[in-house]
Short mmCIF file of C-alpha atoms in Angstrom, two decimals:
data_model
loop_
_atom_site.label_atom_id
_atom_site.label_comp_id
_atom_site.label_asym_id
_atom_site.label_seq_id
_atom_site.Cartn_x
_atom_site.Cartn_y
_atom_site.Cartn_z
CA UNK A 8 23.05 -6.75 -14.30
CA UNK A 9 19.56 -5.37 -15.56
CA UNK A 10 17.30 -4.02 -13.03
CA UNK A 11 13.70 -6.70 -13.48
CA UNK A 12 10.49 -5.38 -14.47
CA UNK A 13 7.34 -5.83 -12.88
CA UNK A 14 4.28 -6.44 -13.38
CA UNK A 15 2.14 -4.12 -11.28
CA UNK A 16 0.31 -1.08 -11.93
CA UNK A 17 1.30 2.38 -12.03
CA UNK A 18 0.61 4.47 -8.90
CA UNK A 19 -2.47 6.08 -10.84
CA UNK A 20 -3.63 2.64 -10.83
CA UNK A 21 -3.21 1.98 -7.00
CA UNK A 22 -4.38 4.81 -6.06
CA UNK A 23 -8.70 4.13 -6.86
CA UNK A 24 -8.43 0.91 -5.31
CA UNK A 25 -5.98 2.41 -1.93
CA UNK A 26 -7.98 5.32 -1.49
CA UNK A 27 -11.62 3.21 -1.03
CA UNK A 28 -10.01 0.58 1.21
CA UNK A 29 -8.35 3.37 3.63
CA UNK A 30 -11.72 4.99 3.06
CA UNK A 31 -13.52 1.79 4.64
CA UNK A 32 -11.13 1.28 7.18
CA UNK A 33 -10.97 5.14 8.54
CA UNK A 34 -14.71 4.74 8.58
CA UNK A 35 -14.58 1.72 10.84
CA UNK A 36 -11.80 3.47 13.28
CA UNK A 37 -8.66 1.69 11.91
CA UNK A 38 -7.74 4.34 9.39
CA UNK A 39 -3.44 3.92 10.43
CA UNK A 40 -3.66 0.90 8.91
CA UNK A 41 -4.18 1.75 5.24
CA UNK A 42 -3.66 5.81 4.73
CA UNK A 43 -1.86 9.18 2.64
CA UNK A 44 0.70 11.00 4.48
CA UNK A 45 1.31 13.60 1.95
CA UNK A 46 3.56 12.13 -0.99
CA UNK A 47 3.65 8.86 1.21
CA UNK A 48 0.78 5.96 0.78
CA UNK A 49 0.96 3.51 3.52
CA UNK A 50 -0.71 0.05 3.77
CA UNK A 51 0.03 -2.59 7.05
CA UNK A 52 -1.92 -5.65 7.78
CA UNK A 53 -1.93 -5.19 11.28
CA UNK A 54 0.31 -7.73 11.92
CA UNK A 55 3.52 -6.41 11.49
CA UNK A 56 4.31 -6.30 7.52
CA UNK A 57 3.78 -3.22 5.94
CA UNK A 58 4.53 -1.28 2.61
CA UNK A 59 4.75 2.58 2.13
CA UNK A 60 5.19 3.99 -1.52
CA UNK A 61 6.80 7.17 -1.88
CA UNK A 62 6.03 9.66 -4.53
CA UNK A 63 8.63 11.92 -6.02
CA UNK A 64 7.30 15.53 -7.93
CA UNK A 65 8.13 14.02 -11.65
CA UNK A 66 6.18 10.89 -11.82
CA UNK A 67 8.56 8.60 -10.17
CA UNK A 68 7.57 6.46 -7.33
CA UNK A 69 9.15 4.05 -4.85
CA UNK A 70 7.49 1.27 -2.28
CA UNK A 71 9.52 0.25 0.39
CA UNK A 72 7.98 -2.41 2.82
CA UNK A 73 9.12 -5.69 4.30
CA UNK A 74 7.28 -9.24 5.47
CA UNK A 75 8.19 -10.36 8.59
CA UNK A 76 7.25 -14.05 7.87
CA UNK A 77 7.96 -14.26 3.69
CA UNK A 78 10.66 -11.73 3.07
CA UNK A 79 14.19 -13.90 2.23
CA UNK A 80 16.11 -10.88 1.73
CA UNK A 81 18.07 -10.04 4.23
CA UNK A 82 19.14 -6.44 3.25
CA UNK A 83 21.95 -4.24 4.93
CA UNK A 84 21.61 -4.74 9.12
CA UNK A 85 19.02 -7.33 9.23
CA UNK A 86 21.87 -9.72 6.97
CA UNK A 87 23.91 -9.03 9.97
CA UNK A 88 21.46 -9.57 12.73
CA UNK A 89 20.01 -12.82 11.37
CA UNK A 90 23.30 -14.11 10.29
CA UNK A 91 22.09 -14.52 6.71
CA UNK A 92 23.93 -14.02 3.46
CA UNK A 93 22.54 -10.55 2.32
CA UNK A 94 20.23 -9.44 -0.99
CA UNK A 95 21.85 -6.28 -1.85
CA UNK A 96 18.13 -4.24 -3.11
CA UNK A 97 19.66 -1.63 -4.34
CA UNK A 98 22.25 -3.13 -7.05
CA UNK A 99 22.51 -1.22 -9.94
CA UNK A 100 19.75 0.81 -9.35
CA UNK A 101 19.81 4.97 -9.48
CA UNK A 102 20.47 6.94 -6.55
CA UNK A 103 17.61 8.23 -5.71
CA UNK A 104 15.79 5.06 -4.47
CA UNK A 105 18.49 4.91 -1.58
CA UNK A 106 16.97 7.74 0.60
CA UNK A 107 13.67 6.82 1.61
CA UNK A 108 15.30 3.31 2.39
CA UNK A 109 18.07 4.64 4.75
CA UNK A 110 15.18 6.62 6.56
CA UNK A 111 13.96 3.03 7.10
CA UNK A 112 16.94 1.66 8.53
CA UNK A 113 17.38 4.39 10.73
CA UNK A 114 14.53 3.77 12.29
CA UNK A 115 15.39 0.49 13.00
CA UNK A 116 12.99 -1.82 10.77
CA UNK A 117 13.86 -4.27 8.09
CA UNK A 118 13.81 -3.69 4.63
CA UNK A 119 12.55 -6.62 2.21
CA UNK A 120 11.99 -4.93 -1.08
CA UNK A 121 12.36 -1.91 -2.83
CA UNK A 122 10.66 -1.11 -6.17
CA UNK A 123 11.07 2.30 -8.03
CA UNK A 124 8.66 3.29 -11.10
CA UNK A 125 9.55 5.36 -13.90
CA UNK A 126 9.08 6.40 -17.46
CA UNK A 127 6.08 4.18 -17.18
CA UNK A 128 6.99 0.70 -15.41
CA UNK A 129 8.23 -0.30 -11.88
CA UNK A 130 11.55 -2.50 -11.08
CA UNK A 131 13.65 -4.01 -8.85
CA UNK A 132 17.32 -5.14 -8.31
CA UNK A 133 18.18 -8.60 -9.86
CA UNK A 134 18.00 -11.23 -7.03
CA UNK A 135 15.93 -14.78 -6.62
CA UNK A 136 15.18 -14.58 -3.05
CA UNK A 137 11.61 -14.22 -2.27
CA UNK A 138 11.24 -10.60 -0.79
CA UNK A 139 7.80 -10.94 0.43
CA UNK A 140 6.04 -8.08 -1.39
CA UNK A 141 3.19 -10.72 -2.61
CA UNK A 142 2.66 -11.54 1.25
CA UNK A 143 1.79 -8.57 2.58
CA UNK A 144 -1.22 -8.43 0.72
CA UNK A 145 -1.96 -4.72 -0.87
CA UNK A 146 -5.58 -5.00 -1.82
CA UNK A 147 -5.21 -2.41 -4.28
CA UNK A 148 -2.83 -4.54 -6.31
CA UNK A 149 -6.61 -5.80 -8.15
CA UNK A 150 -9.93 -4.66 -8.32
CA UNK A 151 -10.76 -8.34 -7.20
CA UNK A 152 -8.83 -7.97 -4.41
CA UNK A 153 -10.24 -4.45 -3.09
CA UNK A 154 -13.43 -5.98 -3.50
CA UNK A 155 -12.63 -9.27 -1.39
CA UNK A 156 -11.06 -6.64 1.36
CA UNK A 157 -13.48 -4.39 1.44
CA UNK A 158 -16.52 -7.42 1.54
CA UNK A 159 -14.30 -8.87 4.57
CA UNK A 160 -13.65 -5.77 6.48
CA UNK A 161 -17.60 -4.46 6.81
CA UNK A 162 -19.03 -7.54 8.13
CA UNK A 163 -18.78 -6.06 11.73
CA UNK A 164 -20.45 -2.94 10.82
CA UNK A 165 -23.80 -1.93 12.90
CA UNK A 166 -24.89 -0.63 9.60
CA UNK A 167 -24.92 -3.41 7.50
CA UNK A 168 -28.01 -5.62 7.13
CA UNK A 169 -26.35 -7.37 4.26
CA UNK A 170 -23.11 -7.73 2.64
CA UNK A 171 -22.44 -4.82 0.13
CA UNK A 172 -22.83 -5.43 -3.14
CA UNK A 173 -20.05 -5.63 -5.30
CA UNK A 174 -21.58 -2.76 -7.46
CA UNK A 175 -21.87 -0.54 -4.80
CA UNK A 176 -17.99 -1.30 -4.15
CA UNK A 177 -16.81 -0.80 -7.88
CA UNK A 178 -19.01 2.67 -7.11
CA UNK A 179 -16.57 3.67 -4.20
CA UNK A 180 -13.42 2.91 -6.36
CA UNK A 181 -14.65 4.56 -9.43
CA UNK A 182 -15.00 7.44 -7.70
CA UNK A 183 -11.15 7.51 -7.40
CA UNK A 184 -10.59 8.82 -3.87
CA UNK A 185 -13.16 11.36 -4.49
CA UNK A 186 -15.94 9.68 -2.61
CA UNK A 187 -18.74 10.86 -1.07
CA UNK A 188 -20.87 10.17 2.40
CA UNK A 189 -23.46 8.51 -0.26
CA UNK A 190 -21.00 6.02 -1.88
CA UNK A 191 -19.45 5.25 1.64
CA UNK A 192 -22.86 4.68 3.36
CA UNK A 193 -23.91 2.36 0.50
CA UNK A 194 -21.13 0.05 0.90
CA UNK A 195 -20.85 0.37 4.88
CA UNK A 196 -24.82 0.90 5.40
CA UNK A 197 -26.78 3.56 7.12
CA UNK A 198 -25.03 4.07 10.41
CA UNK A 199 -27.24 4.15 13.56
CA UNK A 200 -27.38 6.69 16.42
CA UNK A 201 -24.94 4.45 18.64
CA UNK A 202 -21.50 4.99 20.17
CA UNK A 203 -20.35 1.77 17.39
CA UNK A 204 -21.44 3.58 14.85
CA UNK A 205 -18.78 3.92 12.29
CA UNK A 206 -17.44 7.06 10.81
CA UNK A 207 -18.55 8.21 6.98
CA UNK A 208 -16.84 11.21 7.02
CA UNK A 209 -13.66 10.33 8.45
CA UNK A 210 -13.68 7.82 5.05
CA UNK A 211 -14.39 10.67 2.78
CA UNK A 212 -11.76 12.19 4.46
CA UNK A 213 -9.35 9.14 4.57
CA UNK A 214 -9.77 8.84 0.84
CA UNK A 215 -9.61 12.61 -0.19
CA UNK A 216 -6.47 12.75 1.49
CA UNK A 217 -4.70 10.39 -1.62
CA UNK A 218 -5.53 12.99 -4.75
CA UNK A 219 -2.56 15.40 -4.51
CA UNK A 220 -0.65 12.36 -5.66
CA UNK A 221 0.69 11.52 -8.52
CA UNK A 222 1.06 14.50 -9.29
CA UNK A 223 1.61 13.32 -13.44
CA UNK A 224 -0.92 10.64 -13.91
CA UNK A 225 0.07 7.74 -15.93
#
């Protein structure tokens, strides 16, 4: 069977919307949850369901990730664990998605989805289970979702008199993970002189560290 296209952007895309988020959140001190590692982008809501994409040197990408509480498919050792009929995610798809999957498994989590992009569109395996990918909730899917993250996650911070404006945030993703200390500070606000203050320039940092990838923008 055909592998099924779908319908989300290309990692050039992502990447604005991923690097500002991680940018807010390594400002605030939680910068694991939403990072670059290299050629690897990873985004976890703190509650156990997480998603990493993977970028290859040509273009191609692949996210990997699973949903503890949404994902149906039950692929490879978590079919036999749960004692559920298995989604085989990798059916008819080309080799080179299978790698960063068995690196997965061998660490011992669950796999719900696997999605691989190239010349120009992402797809998956042909199955009807719900694999949970729309529950784990990537803010950089949308701008209007950055925007709704990014609103929710600086309420706490001792800098903020107000909430930012969503201006201000469209600022921090335009800048496409090229930020600066100003663009941060307006969106976080000016940080006092406290041990809470949060962290600008671990943000700039956080964000910088997504613009090696992809290496061939789309």
């Amino acid at each position: 069977m055909a592998l099924k296209t779908l319908d989300i952007p290309a990692p050039a895309q992502l990447r604005p919307r991923w690097a500002a988020f991680a940018a807010v959140l390594a400002a605030r001190g939680w910068g694991d949850g939403c990072r670059a590692d290299d050629a690897r982008w990873h985004y976890d809501d703190g509650g156990g369901n997480w998603l990493d994409l993977h970028h290859f040197e040509d273009g191609r990408a692949l996210i990997v990730g699973h949903d503890h509480e949404y994902s149906n498919t039950y692929y490879g050792p978590a079919a036999e664990y749960f004692q559920e009929e298995e989604t085989d995610l990798l059916a008819g798809t080309p080799a080179w998605w299978e790698p960063p999957v068995r690196v997965v498994q061998d660490a011992g989590q669950w796999v719900g989805f696997v999605y691989g992009f190239e010349d120009g569109r992402w797809q998956c395996a042909p199955y009807e289970p719900d694999d949970g990918f729309g529950s784990v909730g990537l803010p950089a899917l949308n701008a209007e979702m950055t925007v709704e993250f990014v609103t929710e996650y600086t309420k706490e911070s001792p800098g903020r008199q107000a909430r930012p404006t969503t201006a201000a945030i469209e600022a921090l993703i335009a800048a496409d993970c090229l930020i600066t200390e100003d663009l941060l500070t307006a969106v976080i606000g000016p940080q006092p002189a406290t041990p809470t203050a949060w962290n600008p320039s671990a943000g700039v940092a956080a964000a910088r560290a997504f613009r090696a990838w992809p290496r061939h923008r789309q």
